[in-house]
Backbone as ProteinMPNN parsed JSONL, in Angstrom:
{"seq_chain_A": "MSDRIFGVFVLALSALMGWRATAIEESFIQDPLGPKAFPLLIIGLMALAAIVMMLKPDEEPHWPGLFKLAELFATVGVLAAYAKLLPEVGFILSTAVATTFLCWRLGANARQSVQGGVLTSLGIYLVFQFGLGINLAKGPWGF", "coords_chain_A": {"N_chain_A": [[52.103, -3.743, 88.081], [52.842, -5.829, 85.952], [55.218, -6.22, 85.525], [56.524, -7.099, 87.814], [54.947, -9.53, 88.242], [56.096, -10.936, 86.289], [58.785, -10.755, 86.916], [58.527, -12.512, 89.148], [57.927, -14.847, 87.87], [60.188, -15.236, 86.005], [62.126, -15.439, 88.059], [61.29, -17.645, 89.261], [61.89, -19.661, 87.259], [64.744, -19.311, 87.042], [65.195, -20.16, 89.376], [64.405, -22.992, 89.265], [66.28, -23.984, 86.696], [68.457, -23.316, 88.282], [68.381, -25.504, 89.863], [68.453, -27.731, 88.247], [70.805, -27.248, 87.05], [72.447, -27.715, 89.039], [72.544, -30.666, 88.781], [73.959, -31.5, 87.179], [76.76, -33.778, 85.66], [80.123, -34.075, 86.416], [83.07, -34.534, 84.562], [86.142, -36.558, 84.857], [88.189, -35.568, 83.018], [88.006, -32.184, 82.104], [87.739, -28.565, 81.97], [89.159, -26.105, 84.092], [86.978, -24.494, 84.929], [84.79, -26.076, 85.251], [81.445, -28.027, 84.007], [79.741, -26.752, 85.02], [79.334, -24.015, 85.156], [79.337, -21.685, 83.274], [75.947, -22.058, 83.083], [75.162, -21.549, 85.385], [76.142, -18.996, 85.558], [74.658, -17.844, 83.576], [72.224, -18.267, 85.235], [72.194, -16.538, 87.358], [72.386, -14.436, 86.717], [69.8, -13.832, 85.596], [68.395, -14.284, 87.767], [69.093, -11.913, 88.952], [68.428, -9.917, 87.132], [65.31, -10.52, 87.479], [64.92, -9.902, 90.127], [65.519, -7.219, 90.249], [63.295, -6.112, 88.483], [61.534, -6.76, 90.091], [61.634, -5.141, 92.009], [61.881, -2.463, 91.071], [59.658, -1.771, 89.339], [58.274, -0.581, 85.798], [56.576, 2.053, 85.135], [54.038, 2.884, 84.061], [54.112, 0.131, 81.982], [54.438, -0.127, 78.734], [52.626, -2.08, 76.388], [52.741, -3.851, 73.387], [50.926, -3.639, 70.03], [48.063, -5.579, 68.757], [49.078, -6.62, 66.297], [52.107, -6.475, 66.286], [52.315, -8.359, 68.465], [51.328, -10.475, 66.596], [53.411, -10.845, 65.149], [55.702, -11.119, 66.923], [54.697, -13.525, 67.556], [54.914, -15.011, 65.003], [57.731, -15.043, 64.684], [58.713, -16.579, 66.443], [57.555, -18.637, 65.857], [59.09, -19.195, 63.547], [61.309, -19.491, 64.278], [61.472, -22.033, 65.779], [60.796, -23.693, 64.067], [63.351, -23.3, 62.496], [64.87, -24.928, 64.335], [63.499, -27.17, 64.493], [63.848, -27.899, 61.532], [66.499, -27.94, 61.032], [67.996, -30.389, 61.423], [67.147, -32.25, 59.143], [66.841, -30.556, 56.598], [69.609, -29.183, 56.425], [72.23, -27.061, 57.193], [72.677, -24.846, 55.591], [70.222, -24.268, 54.131], [68.174, -23.991, 55.958], [69.233, -22.034, 57.476], [69.484, -19.96, 55.516], [66.263, -19.446, 54.901], [65.284, -19.005, 57.654], [66.829, -16.308, 58.276], [66.198, -14.846, 56.372], [63.439, -14.45, 56.892], [63.829, -12.905, 59.203], [65.287, -11.105, 58.343], [63.232, -9.527, 56.822], [61.242, -8.973, 58.659], [62.428, -7.218, 60.062], [62.602, -4.878, 58.548], [63.731, -5.007, 56.159], [63.486, -4.905, 51.945], [61.735, -7.606, 49.957], [63.586, -8.534, 48.098], [66.198, -7.491, 49.281], [65.93, -9.069, 51.664], [66.115, -11.799, 50.675], [68.812, -12.064, 49.592], [70.329, -10.948, 51.705], [69.597, -13.363, 53.77], [70.543, -15.303, 52.116], [73.445, -14.967, 52.186], [74.27, -14.065, 54.241], [73.547, -17.444, 55.592], [75.422, -18.657, 53.845], [77.873, -17.228, 54.38], [78.533, -17.678, 56.926], [78.777, -20.582, 57.004], [80.598, -21.014, 55.455], [82.802, -19.777, 57.133], [82.599, -21.716, 59.443], [83.096, -23.994, 58.24], [85.207, -24.079, 56.939], [87.257, -22.229, 57.961], [87.26, -22.564, 60.827], [86.962, -25.23, 61.017], [84.881, -26.751, 61.804], [81.909, -28.925, 61.6], [79.186, -28.513, 60.346], [75.442, -29.115, 60.315], [74.328, -31.029, 57.691], [72.479, -31.079, 54.667], [70.246, -32.303, 52.309], [72.04, -32.361, 50.047], [74.504, -33.017, 51.065], [76.061, -30.744, 52.062]], "CA_chain_A": [[52.076, -4.756, 88.317], [53.107, -7.067, 84.94], [56.724, -6.215, 85.376], [56.564, -7.914, 88.941], [54.288, -10.994, 87.642], [56.894, -11.33, 85.296], [59.585, -10.997, 87.509], [58.33, -13.507, 89.879], [58.072, -15.829, 86.72], [61.384, -15.264, 85.969], [62.681, -16.255, 89.433], [60.876, -19.131, 89.557], [62.358, -20.53, 86.701], [65.676, -19.434, 87.207], [65.643, -21.331, 90.519], [64.015, -24.301, 88.354], [66.881, -24.125, 86.155], [69.559, -23.823, 89.576], [68.213, -27.131, 90.683], [68.941, -28.638, 87.044], [72.223, -27.123, 86.843], [73.25, -28.642, 89.927], [72.609, -32.142, 88.491], [75.151, -31.766, 86.149], [77.692, -34.262, 86.203], [81.479, -33.501, 86.072], [83.823, -35.54, 84.467], [87.389, -36.401, 85.264], [88.389, -34.63, 82.081], [87.588, -31.033, 82.194], [88.16, -27.316, 82.34], [89.061, -25.802, 85.954], [85.772, -24.107, 85.669], [84.108, -27.476, 84.906], [80.477, -27.653, 82.844], [77.98, -25.953, 85.114], [80.247, -22.491, 85.377], [78.121, -21.007, 82.472], [74.601, -22.055, 83.469], [75.144, -20.703, 86.76], [76.344, -17.307, 85.142], [73.393, -17.039, 83.452], [70.735, -18.377, 86.482], [72.62, -15.675, 88.284], [72.433, -12.957, 85.942], [68.466, -13.771, 85.348], [67.814, -14.04, 89.036], [69.294, -10.571, 89.336], [67.202, -9.125, 86.562], [64.385, -10.867, 88.054], [64.809, -9.179, 91.486], [65.43, -5.566, 89.69], [62.078, -6.188, 88.102], [60.229, -6.81, 91.217], [61.663, -4.317, 93.233], [61.491, -1.2, 90.476], [58.893, -2.272, 88.174], [58.406, 0.541, 84.991], [55.487, 3.026, 85.885], [53.36, 2.321, 82.882], [54.569, -0.451, 80.746], [54.004, -0.052, 76.898], [52.283, -3.221, 75.63], [52.858, -3.773, 71.886], [49.52, -4.012, 69.533], [47.894, -6.805, 68.597], [49.727, -6.685, 64.827], [53.2, -6.5, 66.995], [51.881, -9.754, 69.206], [51.08, -11.968, 66.068], [54.739, -10.59, 64.466], [56.221, -11.837, 68.068], [54.617, -15.005, 67.596], [55.442, -15.653, 63.863], [59.094, -15.285, 65.03], [58.954, -17.608, 67.51], [57.396, -20.114, 65.031], [60.026, -19.538, 62.514], [62.478, -19.91, 65.015], [61.019, -23.303, 66.415], [60.681, -24.425, 62.756], [64.254, -23.673, 62.22], [65.661, -25.706, 65.201], [63.421, -28.625, 63.751], [64.451, -28.437, 60.515], [67.977, -27.806, 60.81], [68.883, -31.301, 61.145], [66.61, -32.447, 58.119], [67.441, -29.913, 55.543], [70.655, -28.898, 56.502], [72.535, -25.728, 57.823], [72.065, -23.815, 54.38], [68.865, -24.138, 53.652], [67.12, -23.492, 57.084], [69.255, -20.638, 57.85], [68.956, -18.979, 54.56], [65.06, -19.158, 55.178], [65.199, -17.969, 58.803], [67.23, -15.261, 58.527], [65.305, -14.386, 55.322], [62.32, -14.125, 57.359], [63.987, -12.258, 60.012], [65.633, -9.581, 57.625], [62.191, -8.856, 56.023], [60.66, -8.327, 59.957], [63.204, -5.943, 60.539], [62.399, -4.183, 57.83], [64.223, -4.913, 54.642], [62.311, -5.483, 50.923], [62.124, -8.965, 49.588], [65.129, -8.826, 47.442], [67.191, -7.462, 50.385], [65.986, -10.044, 52.522], [66.683, -12.878, 50.086], [69.964, -11.42, 49.459], [70.738, -10.957, 53.096], [69.595, -14.635, 54.192], [71.245, -16.23, 51.433], [74.583, -14.378, 52.307], [74.622, -14.75, 55.631], [73.813, -18.431, 55.412], [76.724, -18.936, 53.327], [79.172, -16.842, 55.261], [78.405, -18.427, 58.246], [78.708, -21.683, 56.63], [82.167, -21.104, 55.07], [83.682, -19.396, 58.38], [82.925, -22.38, 60.434], [83.387, -24.956, 57.823], [86.258, -23.885, 56.531], [87.817, -21.389, 59.032], [87.037, -23.031, 61.95], [87.014, -26.633, 60.982], [83.475, -27.364, 62.651], [81.298, -29.339, 60.711], [77.412, -27.925, 60.918], [74.451, -29.755, 60.077], [74.162, -31.43, 56.324], [71.459, -31.438, 53.961], [70.247, -33.699, 51.459], [72.511, -32.12, 48.885], [75.622, -33.495, 51.677], [76.676, -29.78, 52.26]], "C_chain_A": [[52.576, -5.856, 87.116], [54.419, -7.254, 84.876], [57.126, -7.011, 86.986], [55.811, -9.262, 89.155], [55.801, -11.56, 87.053], [58.113, -11.943, 85.779], [59.683, -12.347, 88.799], [58.18, -14.944, 89.137], [59.545, -16.351, 86.264], [62.744, -15.751, 87.109], [62.493, -16.987, 89.854], [61.628, -19.876, 88.805], [63.669, -20.203, 86.664], [65.928, -20.449, 88.501], [65.618, -22.568, 90.029], [65.693, -24.565, 87.91], [68.551, -24.31, 87.168], [69.5, -25.204, 90.161], [68.892, -27.597, 89.595], [70.202, -28.432, 86.629], [73.308, -27.581, 87.695], [73.628, -30.234, 89.799], [73.716, -32.489, 87.257], [76.186, -32.432, 86.12], [79.011, -34.05, 85.311], [82.33, -34.673, 85.851], [85.44, -35.594, 84.981], [88.118, -35.532, 84.315], [87.586, -33.496, 81.65], [88.158, -29.534, 82.324], [88.411, -27.184, 83.65], [87.292, -25.9, 86.305], [84.524, -25.017, 85.895], [82.738, -26.865, 84.085], [79.183, -27.155, 83.556], [78.412, -24.539, 85.568], [78.94, -21.424, 84.649], [76.701, -20.998, 82.573], [74.352, -21.257, 84.375], [75.106, -19.56, 86.742], [75.117, -17.16, 84.831], [72.228, -17.538, 84.098], [70.964, -17.044, 86.856], [72.188, -14.244, 87.833], [70.649, -12.988, 85.76], [67.805, -13.754, 86.683], [67.986, -12.426, 89.306], [68.351, -9.618, 88.686], [65.76, -9.164, 87.031], [63.78, -10.009, 89.36], [64.956, -7.553, 91.109], [64.222, -5.596, 89.523], [61.151, -5.959, 89.198], [60.377, -5.542, 91.909], [61.582, -2.579, 92.529], [61.044, -1.578, 89.265], [58.689, -0.718, 87.104], [56.975, 1.321, 85.511], [54.261, 2.705, 85.103], [53.863, 1.686, 81.648], [53.749, -0.132, 79.621], [54.049, -1.443, 76.278], [52.155, -3.172, 73.924], [50.998, -4.215, 71.697], [49.362, -5.414, 69.066], [48.931, -7.586, 67.251], [51.152, -7.257, 65.817], [53.244, -8.054, 67.545], [52.205, -10.663, 68.178], [52.636, -11.737, 65.155], [55.714, -11.609, 65.52], [56.119, -13.359, 67.86], [54.964, -16.178, 66.397], [56.771, -16.0, 63.869], [59.542, -16.257, 65.835], [58.807, -19.11, 66.713], [58.396, -20.882, 63.977], [61.37, -20.282, 63.393], [62.691, -21.695, 65.87], [61.122, -23.937, 65.359], [61.915, -24.775, 62.248], [65.098, -24.822, 62.958], [64.77, -27.065, 64.674], [63.497, -29.402, 62.705], [66.001, -28.299, 60.236], [68.257, -29.18, 60.523], [68.691, -31.788, 59.705], [67.219, -32.061, 56.682], [68.771, -29.407, 55.594], [70.827, -27.309, 56.691], [72.247, -24.589, 56.916], [70.86, -23.198, 54.142], [68.093, -23.127, 54.732], [67.802, -22.26, 57.547], [69.137, -19.792, 57.009], [67.383, -18.753, 54.838], [64.808, -18.396, 56.356], [65.401, -16.627, 58.835], [66.775, -14.371, 56.92], [63.813, -13.57, 55.834], [62.564, -12.703, 58.396], [64.633, -10.854, 59.687], [64.506, -9.011, 57.203], [61.247, -8.293, 57.424], [61.371, -7.3, 60.097], [63.279, -5.048, 59.71], [62.859, -3.588, 56.297], [63.07, -5.301, 52.985], [62.841, -6.873, 50.775], [63.321, -9.341, 48.97], [66.061, -8.406, 48.48], [67.021, -8.44, 51.262], [66.474, -11.556, 52.157], [68.194, -13.127, 50.245], [70.643, -11.658, 50.928], [70.457, -12.365, 54.194], [70.178, -15.598, 53.727], [72.852, -15.903, 52.072], [75.324, -14.718, 53.573], [74.55, -16.363, 55.84], [75.21, -18.798, 54.944], [77.973, -18.729, 54.088], [79.206, -17.363, 56.521], [78.989, -19.891, 58.368], [80.231, -21.866, 56.485], [83.073, -20.694, 56.05], [83.594, -20.766, 59.163], [83.382, -23.55, 59.525], [84.487, -25.237, 57.574], [87.553, -22.895, 57.637], [88.113, -22.097, 60.086], [87.385, -24.405, 62.294], [86.004, -27.511, 61.324], [82.457, -27.823, 61.801], [79.695, -28.765, 61.226], [76.646, -29.116, 59.752], [74.07, -30.184, 58.409], [73.025, -31.86, 55.885], [71.415, -32.493, 52.946], [71.114, -33.474, 50.307], [74.387, -32.883, 49.69], [76.403, -32.23, 51.857], [75.501, -28.845, 53.552]], "O_chain_A": [[52.686, -6.977, 87.611], [54.901, -8.233, 84.306], [58.26, -7.487, 87.053], [56.041, -9.989, 90.122], [56.406, -12.541, 87.485], [58.563, -13.043, 85.459], [60.697, -12.924, 89.191], [58.3, -16.01, 89.742], [59.938, -17.515, 86.189], [63.866, -16.223, 86.925], [63.145, -17.408, 90.81], [62.175, -20.824, 89.368], [64.15, -21.106, 85.98], [66.76, -21.356, 88.517], [66.576, -23.319, 90.213], [66.378, -25.263, 88.658], [69.471, -25.09, 86.92], [70.368, -25.83, 90.77], [70.047, -27.944, 89.842], [70.771, -29.259, 85.917], [74.494, -27.791, 87.443], [74.517, -30.875, 90.357], [74.071, -33.525, 86.695], [77.056, -31.749, 86.661], [79.101, -33.909, 84.091], [82.405, -35.624, 86.629], [85.891, -34.577, 85.507], [88.754, -34.636, 84.871], [86.6, -33.668, 80.934], [89.235, -29.477, 82.916], [87.97, -28.026, 84.432], [86.596, -26.562, 87.074], [83.52, -24.746, 86.554], [82.695, -25.73, 83.613], [78.04, -27.094, 83.102], [77.711, -23.979, 86.411], [78.054, -20.741, 85.162], [76.127, -19.982, 82.181], [73.505, -20.365, 84.329], [74.405, -18.875, 87.487], [74.368, -16.487, 85.539], [71.154, -17.271, 83.559], [70.011, -16.275, 86.731], [71.782, -13.269, 88.465], [70.2, -11.843, 85.821], [66.691, -13.235, 86.769], [67.079, -11.774, 89.824], [67.661, -8.777, 89.262], [65.047, -8.161, 87.035], [62.636, -9.599, 89.557], [64.4, -6.738, 91.845], [63.651, -5.055, 90.47], [60.214, -5.16, 89.225], [59.412, -4.92, 92.351], [61.3, -1.617, 93.243], [61.754, -1.724, 88.27], [58.98, 0.32, 87.696], [56.442, 0.822, 86.503], [53.384, 2.152, 85.767], [54.048, 2.26, 80.575], [52.538, 0.088, 79.643], [55.051, -1.958, 75.781], [51.401, -2.366, 73.379], [50.179, -4.715, 72.467], [50.264, -6.249, 68.986], [49.377, -8.734, 67.248], [51.203, -8.465, 66.05], [54.077, -8.858, 67.127], [53.049, -11.538, 68.369], [52.906, -12.69, 64.424], [56.321, -12.602, 65.12], [57.016, -14.199, 67.935], [55.172, -17.389, 66.475], [57.166, -17.0, 63.269], [60.695, -16.687, 65.858], [59.447, -20.159, 66.788], [58.589, -22.049, 63.636], [62.085, -21.256, 63.159], [63.683, -22.262, 66.327], [61.642, -25.035, 65.553], [62.118, -25.862, 61.706], [65.88, -25.542, 62.338], [65.456, -28.061, 64.444], [63.386, -30.618, 62.547], [66.516, -28.601, 59.16], [68.766, -29.385, 59.421], [69.675, -31.838, 58.967], [67.819, -32.779, 55.883], [69.141, -29.128, 54.453], [69.959, -26.468, 56.461], [71.698, -23.555, 57.294], [70.548, -22.016, 53.996], [67.609, -22.009, 54.554], [67.081, -21.383, 58.023], [68.701, -18.708, 57.396], [67.201, -17.555, 55.057], [64.234, -17.309, 56.293], [64.577, -15.81, 59.244], [67.22, -13.256, 56.648], [63.28, -12.551, 55.393], [61.814, -11.728, 58.435], [64.601, -9.829, 60.368], [64.612, -7.786, 57.137], [60.581, -7.268, 57.282], [60.732, -6.268, 60.299], [64.104, -4.18, 59.998], [62.64, -2.581, 55.625], [62.008, -5.914, 53.091], [63.907, -7.313, 51.206], [63.982, -10.333, 49.276], [66.97, -9.233, 48.551], [68.077, -8.809, 51.776], [67.024, -12.338, 52.933], [68.721, -14.072, 50.832], [71.444, -12.572, 51.123], [71.027, -12.412, 55.284], [70.447, -16.618, 54.361], [73.409, -16.929, 52.463], [76.369, -15.3, 53.867], [75.604, -16.77, 56.33], [76.048, -19.224, 55.739], [78.839, -19.55, 54.391], [80.3, -17.364, 57.085], [79.511, -20.369, 59.375], [80.946, -22.614, 57.152], [84.202, -21.175, 55.961], [84.693, -21.048, 59.639], [84.207, -24.246, 60.116], [84.975, -26.342, 57.808], [88.708, -23.288, 57.797], [89.306, -22.289, 60.323], [87.891, -24.804, 63.343], [86.077, -28.736, 61.225], [82.023, -26.906, 61.103], [79.289, -28.689, 62.385], [77.112, -29.708, 58.778], [73.33, -29.331, 57.918], [72.447, -32.813, 56.408], [72.272, -33.352, 52.741], [71.043, -34.353, 49.449], [75.303, -33.181, 48.924], [77.612, -32.465, 51.83], [75.832, -27.749, 54.005]]}, "name": "protein", "num_of_chains": 1, "seq": "MSDRIFGVFVLALSALMGWRATAIEESFIQDPLGPKAFPLLIIGLMALAAIVMMLKPDEEPHWPGLFKLAELFATVGVLAAYAKLLPEVGFILSTAVATTFLCWRLGANARQSVQGGVLTSLGIYLVFQFGLGINLAKGPWGF"}
């Protein structure tokens, strides 16, 4: 039953997103597909997945325990804080902290988590800044 309820929720959400995607204004300088193509593709996939969930739900879905739910909410909180702090503290520091937490939750020990977080943050920064020439959020230190 929970799969069907979630399917209805996702289908309603995709309908709302589809309505908002049709309001995206097109400029005279754009690619052949236009700015609506990617959102409409994602919306179509969401709607298809929702319909499959409603028509073929799991027999007996396995719900995670209380500890796993707390981990999921903590992860959502860390990602929300990452989005909020990214413009203020910069890409390198905020990405290092968020990636360190995610590595830790995926099973790494503390040393591995810090190493993974810092190296991932620096690696992505170097690829975007110097390899692709894309500026990322600058922190209080100017990088």
